Tab-separated table of C-alpha atoms in Angstrom:
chain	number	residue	atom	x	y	z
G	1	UNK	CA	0.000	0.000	0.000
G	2	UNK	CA	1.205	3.487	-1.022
G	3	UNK	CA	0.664	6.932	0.260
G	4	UNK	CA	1.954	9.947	-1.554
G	5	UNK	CA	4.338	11.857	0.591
G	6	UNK	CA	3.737	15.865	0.420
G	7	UNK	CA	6.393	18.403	-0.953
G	8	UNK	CA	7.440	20.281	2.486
G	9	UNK	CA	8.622	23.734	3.195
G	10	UNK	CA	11.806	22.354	5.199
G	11	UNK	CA	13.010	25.680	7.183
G	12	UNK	CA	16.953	26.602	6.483
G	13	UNK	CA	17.996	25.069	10.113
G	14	UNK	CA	16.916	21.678	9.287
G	15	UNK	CA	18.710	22.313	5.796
G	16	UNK	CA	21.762	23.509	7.075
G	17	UNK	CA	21.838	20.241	9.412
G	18	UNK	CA	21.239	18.395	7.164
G	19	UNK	CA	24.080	20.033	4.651
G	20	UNK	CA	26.438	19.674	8.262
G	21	UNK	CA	25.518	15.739	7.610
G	22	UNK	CA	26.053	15.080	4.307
G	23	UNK	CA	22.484	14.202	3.733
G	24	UNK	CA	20.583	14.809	0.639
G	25	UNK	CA	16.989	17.105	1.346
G	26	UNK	CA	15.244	16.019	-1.357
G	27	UNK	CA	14.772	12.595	-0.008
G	28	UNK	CA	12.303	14.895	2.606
G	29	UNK	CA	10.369	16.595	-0.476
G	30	UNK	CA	10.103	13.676	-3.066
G	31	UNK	CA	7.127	13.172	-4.611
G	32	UNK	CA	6.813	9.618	-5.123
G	33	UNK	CA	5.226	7.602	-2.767
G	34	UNK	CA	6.362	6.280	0.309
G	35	UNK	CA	5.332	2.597	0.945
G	36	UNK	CA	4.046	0.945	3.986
G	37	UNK	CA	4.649	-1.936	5.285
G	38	UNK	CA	2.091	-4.467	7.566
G	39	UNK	CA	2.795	-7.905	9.233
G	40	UNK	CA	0.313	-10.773	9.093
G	41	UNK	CA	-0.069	-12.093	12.467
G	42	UNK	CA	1.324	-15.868	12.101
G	43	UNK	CA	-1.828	-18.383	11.756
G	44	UNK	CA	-3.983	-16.069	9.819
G	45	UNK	CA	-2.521	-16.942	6.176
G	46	UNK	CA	-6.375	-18.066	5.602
G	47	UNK	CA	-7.127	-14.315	5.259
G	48	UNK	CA	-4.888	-13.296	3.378
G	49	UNK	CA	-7.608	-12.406	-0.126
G	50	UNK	CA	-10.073	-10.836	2.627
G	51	UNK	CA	-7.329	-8.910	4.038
G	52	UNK	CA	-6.139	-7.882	0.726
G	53	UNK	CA	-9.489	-6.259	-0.440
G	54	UNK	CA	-9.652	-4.816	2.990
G	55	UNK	CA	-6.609	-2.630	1.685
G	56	UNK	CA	-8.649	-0.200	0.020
G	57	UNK	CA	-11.037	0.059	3.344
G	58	UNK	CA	-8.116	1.263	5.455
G	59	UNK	CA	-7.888	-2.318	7.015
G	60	UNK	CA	-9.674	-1.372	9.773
G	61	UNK	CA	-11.681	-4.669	10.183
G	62	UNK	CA	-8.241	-6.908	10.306
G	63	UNK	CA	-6.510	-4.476	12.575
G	64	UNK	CA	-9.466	-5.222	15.120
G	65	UNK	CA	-9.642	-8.311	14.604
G	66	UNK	CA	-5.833	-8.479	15.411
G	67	UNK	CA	-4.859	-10.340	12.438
G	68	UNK	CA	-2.107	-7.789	11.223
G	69	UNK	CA	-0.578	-5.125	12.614
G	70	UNK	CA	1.870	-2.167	11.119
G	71	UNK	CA	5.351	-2.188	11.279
G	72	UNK	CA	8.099	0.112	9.189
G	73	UNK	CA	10.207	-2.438	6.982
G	74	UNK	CA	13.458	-1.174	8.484
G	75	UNK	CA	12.040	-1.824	11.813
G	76	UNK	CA	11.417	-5.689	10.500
G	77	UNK	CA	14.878	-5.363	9.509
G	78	UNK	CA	16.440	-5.077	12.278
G	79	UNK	CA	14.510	-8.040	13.528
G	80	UNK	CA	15.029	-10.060	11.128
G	81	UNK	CA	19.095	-9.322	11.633
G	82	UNK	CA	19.034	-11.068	14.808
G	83	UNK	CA	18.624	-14.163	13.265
G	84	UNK	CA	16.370	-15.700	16.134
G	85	UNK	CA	16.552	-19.127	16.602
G	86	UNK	CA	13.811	-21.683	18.064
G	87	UNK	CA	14.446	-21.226	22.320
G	88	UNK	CA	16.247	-17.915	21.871
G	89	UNK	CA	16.292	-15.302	24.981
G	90	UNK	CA	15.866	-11.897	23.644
G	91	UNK	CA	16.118	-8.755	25.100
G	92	UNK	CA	14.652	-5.527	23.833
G	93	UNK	CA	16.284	-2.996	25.687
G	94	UNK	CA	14.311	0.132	24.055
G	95	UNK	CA	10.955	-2.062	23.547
G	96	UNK	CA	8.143	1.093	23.402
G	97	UNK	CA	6.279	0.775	21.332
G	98	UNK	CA	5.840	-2.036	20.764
G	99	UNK	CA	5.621	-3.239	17.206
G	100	UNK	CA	8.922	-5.026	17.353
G	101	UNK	CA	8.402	-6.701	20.189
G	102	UNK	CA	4.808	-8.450	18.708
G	103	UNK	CA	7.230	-9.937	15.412
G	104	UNK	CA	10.330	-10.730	17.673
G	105	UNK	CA	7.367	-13.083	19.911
G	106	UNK	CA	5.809	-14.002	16.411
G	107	UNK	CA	9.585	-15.294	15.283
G	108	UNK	CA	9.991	-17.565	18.767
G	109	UNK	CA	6.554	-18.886	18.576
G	110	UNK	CA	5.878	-21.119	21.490
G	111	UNK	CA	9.914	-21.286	22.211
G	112	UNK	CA	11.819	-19.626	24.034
G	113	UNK	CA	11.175	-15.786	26.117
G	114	UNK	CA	11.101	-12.200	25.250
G	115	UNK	CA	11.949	-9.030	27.755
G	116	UNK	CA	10.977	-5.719	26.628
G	117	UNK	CA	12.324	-3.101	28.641
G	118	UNK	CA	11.546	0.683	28.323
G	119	UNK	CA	12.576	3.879	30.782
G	120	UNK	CA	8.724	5.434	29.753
G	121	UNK	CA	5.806	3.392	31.588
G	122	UNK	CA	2.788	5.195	29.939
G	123	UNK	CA	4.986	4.264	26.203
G	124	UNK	CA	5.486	0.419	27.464
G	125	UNK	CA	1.796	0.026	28.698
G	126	UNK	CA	1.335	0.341	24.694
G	127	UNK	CA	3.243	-2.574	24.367
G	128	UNK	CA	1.187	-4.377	26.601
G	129	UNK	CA	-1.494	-3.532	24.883
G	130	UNK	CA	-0.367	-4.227	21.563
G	131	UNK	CA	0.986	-8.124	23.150
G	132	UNK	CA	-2.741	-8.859	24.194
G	133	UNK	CA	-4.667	-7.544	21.543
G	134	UNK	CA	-2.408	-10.159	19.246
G	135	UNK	CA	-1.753	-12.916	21.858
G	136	UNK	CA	1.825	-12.717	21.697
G	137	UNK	CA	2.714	-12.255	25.432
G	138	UNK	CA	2.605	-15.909	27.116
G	139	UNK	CA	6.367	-15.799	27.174
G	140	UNK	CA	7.225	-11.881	27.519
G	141	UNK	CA	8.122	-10.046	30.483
G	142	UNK	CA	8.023	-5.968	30.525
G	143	UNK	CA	10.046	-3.873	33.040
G	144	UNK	CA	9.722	-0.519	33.060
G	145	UNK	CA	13.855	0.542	33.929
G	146	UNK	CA	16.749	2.280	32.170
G	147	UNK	CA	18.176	0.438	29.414
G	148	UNK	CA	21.790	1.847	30.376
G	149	UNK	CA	21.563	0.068	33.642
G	150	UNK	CA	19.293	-2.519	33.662
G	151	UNK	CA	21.008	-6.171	34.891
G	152	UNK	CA	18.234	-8.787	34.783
G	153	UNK	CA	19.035	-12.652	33.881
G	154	UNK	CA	16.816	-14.057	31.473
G	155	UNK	CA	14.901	-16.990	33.001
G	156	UNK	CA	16.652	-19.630	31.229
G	157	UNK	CA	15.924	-22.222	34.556
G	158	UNK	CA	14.595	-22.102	37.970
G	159	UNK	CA	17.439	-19.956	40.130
G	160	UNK	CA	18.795	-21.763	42.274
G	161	UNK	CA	17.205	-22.769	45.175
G	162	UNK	CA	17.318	-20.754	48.893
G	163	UNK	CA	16.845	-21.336	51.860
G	164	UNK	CA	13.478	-22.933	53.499
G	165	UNK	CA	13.402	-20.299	55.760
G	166	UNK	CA	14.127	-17.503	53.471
G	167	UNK	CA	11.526	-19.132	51.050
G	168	UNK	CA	9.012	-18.835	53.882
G	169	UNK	CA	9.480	-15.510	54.609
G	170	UNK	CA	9.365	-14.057	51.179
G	171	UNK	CA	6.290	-16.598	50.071
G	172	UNK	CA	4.147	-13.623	49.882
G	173	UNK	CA	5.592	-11.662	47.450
G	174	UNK	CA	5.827	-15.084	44.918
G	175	UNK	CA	4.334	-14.002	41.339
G	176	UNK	CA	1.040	-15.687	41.052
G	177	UNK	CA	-0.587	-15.936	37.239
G	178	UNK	CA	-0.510	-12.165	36.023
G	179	UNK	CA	-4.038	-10.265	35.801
G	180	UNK	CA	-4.684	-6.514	35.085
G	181	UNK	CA	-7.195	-6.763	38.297
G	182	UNK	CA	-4.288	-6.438	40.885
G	183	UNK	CA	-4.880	-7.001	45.150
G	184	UNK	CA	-5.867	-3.302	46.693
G	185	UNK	CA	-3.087	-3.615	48.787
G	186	UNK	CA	-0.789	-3.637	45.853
G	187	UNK	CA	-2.621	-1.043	43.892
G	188	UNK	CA	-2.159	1.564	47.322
G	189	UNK	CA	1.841	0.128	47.044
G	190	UNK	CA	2.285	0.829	43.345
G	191	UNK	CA	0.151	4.043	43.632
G	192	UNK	CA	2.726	5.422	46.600
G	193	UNK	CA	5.715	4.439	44.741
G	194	UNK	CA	3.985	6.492	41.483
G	195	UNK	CA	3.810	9.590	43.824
G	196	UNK	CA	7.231	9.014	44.945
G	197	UNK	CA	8.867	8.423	41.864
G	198	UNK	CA	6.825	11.966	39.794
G	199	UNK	CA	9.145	13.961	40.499
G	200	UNK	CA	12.182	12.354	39.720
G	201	UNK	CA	13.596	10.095	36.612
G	202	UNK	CA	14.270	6.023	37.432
G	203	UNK	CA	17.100	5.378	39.714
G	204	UNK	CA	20.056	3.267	38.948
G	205	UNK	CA	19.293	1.601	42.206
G	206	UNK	CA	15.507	1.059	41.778
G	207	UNK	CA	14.714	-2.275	40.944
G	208	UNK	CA	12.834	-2.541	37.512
G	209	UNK	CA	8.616	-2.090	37.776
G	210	UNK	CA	7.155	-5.391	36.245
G	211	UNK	CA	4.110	-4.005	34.374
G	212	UNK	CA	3.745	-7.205	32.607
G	213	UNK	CA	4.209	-11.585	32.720
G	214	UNK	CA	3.137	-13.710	30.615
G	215	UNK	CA	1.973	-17.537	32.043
G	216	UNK	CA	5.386	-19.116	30.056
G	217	UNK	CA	8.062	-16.208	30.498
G	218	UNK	CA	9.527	-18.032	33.780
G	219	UNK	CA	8.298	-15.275	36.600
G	220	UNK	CA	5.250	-17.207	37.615
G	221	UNK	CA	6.115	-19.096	40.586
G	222	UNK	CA	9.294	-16.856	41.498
G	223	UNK	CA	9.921	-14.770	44.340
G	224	UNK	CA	10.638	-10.926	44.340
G	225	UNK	CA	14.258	-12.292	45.543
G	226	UNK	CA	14.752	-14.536	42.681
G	227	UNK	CA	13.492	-12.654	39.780
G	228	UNK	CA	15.350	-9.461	41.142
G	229	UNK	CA	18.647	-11.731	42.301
G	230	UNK	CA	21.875	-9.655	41.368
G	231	UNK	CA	24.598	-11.694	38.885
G	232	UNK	CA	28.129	-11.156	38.367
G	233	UNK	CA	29.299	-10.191	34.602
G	234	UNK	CA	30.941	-13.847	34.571
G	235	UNK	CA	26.971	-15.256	34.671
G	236	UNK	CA	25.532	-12.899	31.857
G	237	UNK	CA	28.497	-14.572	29.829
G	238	UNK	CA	27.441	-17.442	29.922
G	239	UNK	CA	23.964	-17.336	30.745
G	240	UNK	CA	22.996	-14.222	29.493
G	241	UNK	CA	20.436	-13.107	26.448
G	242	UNK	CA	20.752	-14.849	23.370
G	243	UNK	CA	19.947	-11.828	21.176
G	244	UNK	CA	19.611	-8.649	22.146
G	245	UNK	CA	17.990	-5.460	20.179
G	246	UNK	CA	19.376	-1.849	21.181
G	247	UNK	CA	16.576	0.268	18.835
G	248	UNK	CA	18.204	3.607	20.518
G	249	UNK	CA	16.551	6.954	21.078
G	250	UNK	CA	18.083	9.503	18.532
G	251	UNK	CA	16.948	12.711	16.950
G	252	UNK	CA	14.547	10.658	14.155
G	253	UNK	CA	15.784	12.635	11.268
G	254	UNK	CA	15.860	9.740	9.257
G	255	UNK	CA	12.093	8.753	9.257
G	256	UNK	CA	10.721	10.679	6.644
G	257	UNK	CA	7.131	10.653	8.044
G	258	UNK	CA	8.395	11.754	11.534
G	259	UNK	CA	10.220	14.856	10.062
G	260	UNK	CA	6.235	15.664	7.987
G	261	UNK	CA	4.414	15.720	11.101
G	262	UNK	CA	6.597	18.818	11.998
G	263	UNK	CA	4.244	20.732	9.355
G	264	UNK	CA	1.433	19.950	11.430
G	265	UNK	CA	3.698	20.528	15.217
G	266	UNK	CA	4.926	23.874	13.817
G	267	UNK	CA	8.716	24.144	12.507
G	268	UNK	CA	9.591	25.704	15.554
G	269	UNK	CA	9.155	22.686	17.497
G	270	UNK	CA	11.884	20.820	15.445
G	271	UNK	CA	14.828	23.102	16.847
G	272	UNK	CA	14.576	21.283	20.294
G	273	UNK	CA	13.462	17.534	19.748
G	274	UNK	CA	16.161	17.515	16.299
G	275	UNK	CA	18.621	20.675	15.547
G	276	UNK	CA	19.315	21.217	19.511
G	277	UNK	CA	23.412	20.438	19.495
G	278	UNK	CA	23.519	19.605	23.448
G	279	UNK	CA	20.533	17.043	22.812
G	280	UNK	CA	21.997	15.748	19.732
G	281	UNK	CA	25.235	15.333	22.109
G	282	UNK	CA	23.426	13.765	25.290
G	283	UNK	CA	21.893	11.623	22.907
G	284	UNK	CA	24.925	10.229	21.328
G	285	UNK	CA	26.379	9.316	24.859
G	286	UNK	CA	22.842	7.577	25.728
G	287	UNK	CA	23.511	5.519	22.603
G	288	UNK	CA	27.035	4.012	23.730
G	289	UNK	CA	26.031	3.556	27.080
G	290	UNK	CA	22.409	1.559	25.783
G	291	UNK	CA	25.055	0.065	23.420
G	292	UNK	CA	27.249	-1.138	26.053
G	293	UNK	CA	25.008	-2.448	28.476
G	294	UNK	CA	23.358	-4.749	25.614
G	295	UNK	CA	26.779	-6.705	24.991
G	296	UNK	CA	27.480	-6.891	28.645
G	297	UNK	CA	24.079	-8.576	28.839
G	298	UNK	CA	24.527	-11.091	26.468
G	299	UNK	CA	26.013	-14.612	26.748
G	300	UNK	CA	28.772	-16.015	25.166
G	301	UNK	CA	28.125	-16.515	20.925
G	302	UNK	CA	24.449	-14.318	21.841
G	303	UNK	CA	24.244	-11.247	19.337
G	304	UNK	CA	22.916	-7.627	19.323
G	305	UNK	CA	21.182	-5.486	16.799
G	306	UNK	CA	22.246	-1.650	17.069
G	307	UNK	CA	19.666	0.535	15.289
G	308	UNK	CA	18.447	4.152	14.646
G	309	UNK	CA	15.980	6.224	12.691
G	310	UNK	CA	18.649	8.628	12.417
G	311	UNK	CA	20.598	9.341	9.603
G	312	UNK	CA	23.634	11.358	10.468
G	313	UNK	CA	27.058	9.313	10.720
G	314	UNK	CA	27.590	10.772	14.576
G	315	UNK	CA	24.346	8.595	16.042
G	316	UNK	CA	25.697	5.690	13.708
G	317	UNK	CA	29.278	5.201	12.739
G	318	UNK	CA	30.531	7.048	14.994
G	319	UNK	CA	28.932	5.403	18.278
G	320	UNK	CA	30.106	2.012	17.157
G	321	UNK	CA	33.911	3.411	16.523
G	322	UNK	CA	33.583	4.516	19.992
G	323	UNK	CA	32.290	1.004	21.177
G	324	UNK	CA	34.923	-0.423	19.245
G	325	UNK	CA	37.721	1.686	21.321
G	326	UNK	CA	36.790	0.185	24.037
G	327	UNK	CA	36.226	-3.178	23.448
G	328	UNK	CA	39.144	-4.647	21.817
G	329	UNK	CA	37.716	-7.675	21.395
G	330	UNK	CA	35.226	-6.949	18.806
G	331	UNK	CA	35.493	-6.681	15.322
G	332	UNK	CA	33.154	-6.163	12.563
G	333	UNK	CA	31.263	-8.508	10.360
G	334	UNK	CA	28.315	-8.395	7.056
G	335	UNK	CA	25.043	-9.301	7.967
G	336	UNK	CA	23.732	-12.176	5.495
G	337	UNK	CA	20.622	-11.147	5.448
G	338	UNK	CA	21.280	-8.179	4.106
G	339	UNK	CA	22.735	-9.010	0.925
G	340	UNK	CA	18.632	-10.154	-0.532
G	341	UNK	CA	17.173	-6.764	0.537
G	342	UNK	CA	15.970	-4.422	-1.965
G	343	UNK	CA	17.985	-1.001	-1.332
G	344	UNK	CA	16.754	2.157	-2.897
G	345	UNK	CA	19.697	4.573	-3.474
G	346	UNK	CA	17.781	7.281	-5.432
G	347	UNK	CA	19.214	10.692	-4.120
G	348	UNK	CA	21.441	8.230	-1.177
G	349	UNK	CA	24.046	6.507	-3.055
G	350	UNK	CA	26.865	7.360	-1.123
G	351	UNK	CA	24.524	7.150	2.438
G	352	UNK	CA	23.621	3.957	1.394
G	353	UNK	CA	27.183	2.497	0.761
G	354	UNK	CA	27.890	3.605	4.324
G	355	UNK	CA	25.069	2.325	5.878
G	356	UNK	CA	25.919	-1.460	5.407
G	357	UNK	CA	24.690	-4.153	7.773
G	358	UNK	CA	27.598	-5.206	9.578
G	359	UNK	CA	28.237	-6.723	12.931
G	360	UNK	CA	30.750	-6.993	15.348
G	361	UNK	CA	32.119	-10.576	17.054
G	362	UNK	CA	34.298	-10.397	19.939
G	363	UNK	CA	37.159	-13.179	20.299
G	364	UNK	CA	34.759	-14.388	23.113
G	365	UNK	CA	31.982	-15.455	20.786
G	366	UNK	CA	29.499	-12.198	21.494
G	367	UNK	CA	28.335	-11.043	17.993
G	368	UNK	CA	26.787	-7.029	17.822
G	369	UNK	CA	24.783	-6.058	15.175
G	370	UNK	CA	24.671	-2.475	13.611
G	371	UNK	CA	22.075	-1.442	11.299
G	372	UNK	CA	20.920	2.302	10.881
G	373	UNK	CA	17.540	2.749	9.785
G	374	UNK	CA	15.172	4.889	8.152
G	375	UNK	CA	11.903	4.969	6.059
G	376	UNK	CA	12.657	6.118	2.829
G	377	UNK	CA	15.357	7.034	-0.140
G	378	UNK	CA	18.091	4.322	0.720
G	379	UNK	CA	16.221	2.054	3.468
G	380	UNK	CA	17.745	-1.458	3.072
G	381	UNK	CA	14.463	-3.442	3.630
């Protein structure tokens, strides 16, 4: 399905950043279309002709139905990079909102366990939403936490066991099936710690809100001590995530429909959220540290997918140089996957040569995966 993408009066500070970048700013103003992309929820290949002449309805009968649901192609890209296998552990460590999460669950099927985490509750309740609506969340867990910090096993196996008397004494906080009804008592907990926590940002000491559980994601059953037990680096190597996906926060400039809606927002509006140099450089150091904390988390031969929306080389290349400095150990490697996807270079040749899918493999087996994305001109999907 195509929509035709409007000719835009881009202001001269977005053109001068983007002239600072190297990037082309007609890729913003084309005036072919810009496709879209949706993903048929696995078991509903029966519907495939009704869906089809749905198309020109808007599709809003399968979309309530939950038989599809709309993801950006470079978004499936970088799942798809991953590579997951049948009883893989993945992490999504920027999870919100939620469409990657749904195909990442879709690709494990009824194997292996998902964990979404996101540092914005209201933005990860969507991707609770969007897990029950297509019954993907049986084996997913969702923590509301920073990405930079957060240290959580996946639940390969039952911890191991403590003490009868310990066991005893934390009984009552053991995670029963999860329900949206919860206990008053809890509710009048969770409602203090909201009023506590509104005025400041998460802690690097909080422990990680579990918004969501799903009956096969390993939590039912646990105690509060075991699902929040703290590990040693030496245990996330070699019983950490199998994949991990860093989808980082950056300035969006290379989604083409995010940068449109700033005709609607007002222009002015795009100095802050994009053009602002002291967010563009807090952003870049959120990056390597959401980088970083991924590969710590993952086990020995696990890999990582490093993406953006962004388009500038300082968000991309340059972040994984960094990372690179300071992990001797890693090196960089092509993607397969990548060599069958379509790549449209119109007005991005040279952007396009750069942004190659390539990971990196440390001599101790960990493989990271970089892949800068974007909607339009010279998207690899």
């Amino acid at each position: 399905m195509e929509e035709e993408t409007s000719k835009l009066p881009l202001p001269d500070t977005f053109l001068d950043f983007l002239q600072t970048n190297g990037i082309d700013p007609l890729i913003y103003t084309a005036i072919e279309s810009t496709p879209r992309y949706i993903r048929l929820k696995p078991g509903s290949e029966a519907y495939i002709e009704e869906i089809e002449a749905e198309i020109k309805c808007r599709l809003q009968k399968p979309y309530k139905e939950g038989k599809i649901y709309g993801i950006d192609a470079a978004s499936g890209a970088a799942v798809l990079a991953l590579d997951i296998l049948v009883g893989d552990h993945v992490l999504d460590l920027c999870a919100a909102p939620g469409a990657k999460l749904c195909m990442i669950s879709d690709l494990l099927g009824d194997s292996g366990t998902v964990t979404g985490v996101d540092v914005a509750r209201h933005r990860l309740a969507a991707c609770r939403t969007m897990l029950q609506k297509y019954v993907l969340g049986d084996a997913c867990r969702l923590f509301v936490a920073d990405g930079t910090t957060f240290s959580l096993m996946p639940l390969r196996d039952r911890l191991d066991s403590i003490s009868c008397e310990f066991a005893l004494e934390e009984n009552k906080d053991t995670f029963t099936e999860w329900t949206s009804r919860r206990p008053w008592k809890e509710r009048k907990r969770a409602a203090r710690a909201k009023e506590n926590a509104a005025s400041r940002l998460v802690s690097e000491t909080d422990h990680p809100e579990l918004i969501f559980y799903g009956k096969t994601s390993g939590v039912v059953g646990l105690s509060k001590y075991e699902l929040y037990k703290t590990v040693s680096s030496s245990e996330f190597s070699s019983s950490g995530y199998d994949k991990v996906l860093v989808d980082a926060e950056c300035t969006h400039d290379g989604s083409i429909r995010h940068i449109q809606k700033f005709e609607h927002w007002g222009w002015e509006t795009l100095n802050g959220r994009v053009l602002n140099a002291e967010r563009s450089d807090n952003l870049t150091t959120l990056q390597l540290k959401l980088l970083k904390n991924g590969f710590r988390l993952l086990r020995v031969g696990g890999s990582l997918v490093y993406s953006t929306c962004s388009l500038t080389v300082s968000q991309n290349e340059d972040v994984i140089e960094w990372f690179l400095k300071e992990n001797s150990s890693a090196a960089l490697q092509e993607i397969d996957a990548a060599k069958d996807w379509p790549c449209k270079i119109k007005n991005m040749t040279c952007k396009c040569q750069i942004i190659q899918e390539i990971s990196l493999m440390s001599s101790s087996g960990k493989t990271l995966v970089y892949q800068a994305r974007f909607n339009y001109g010279a998207n690899c999907v």
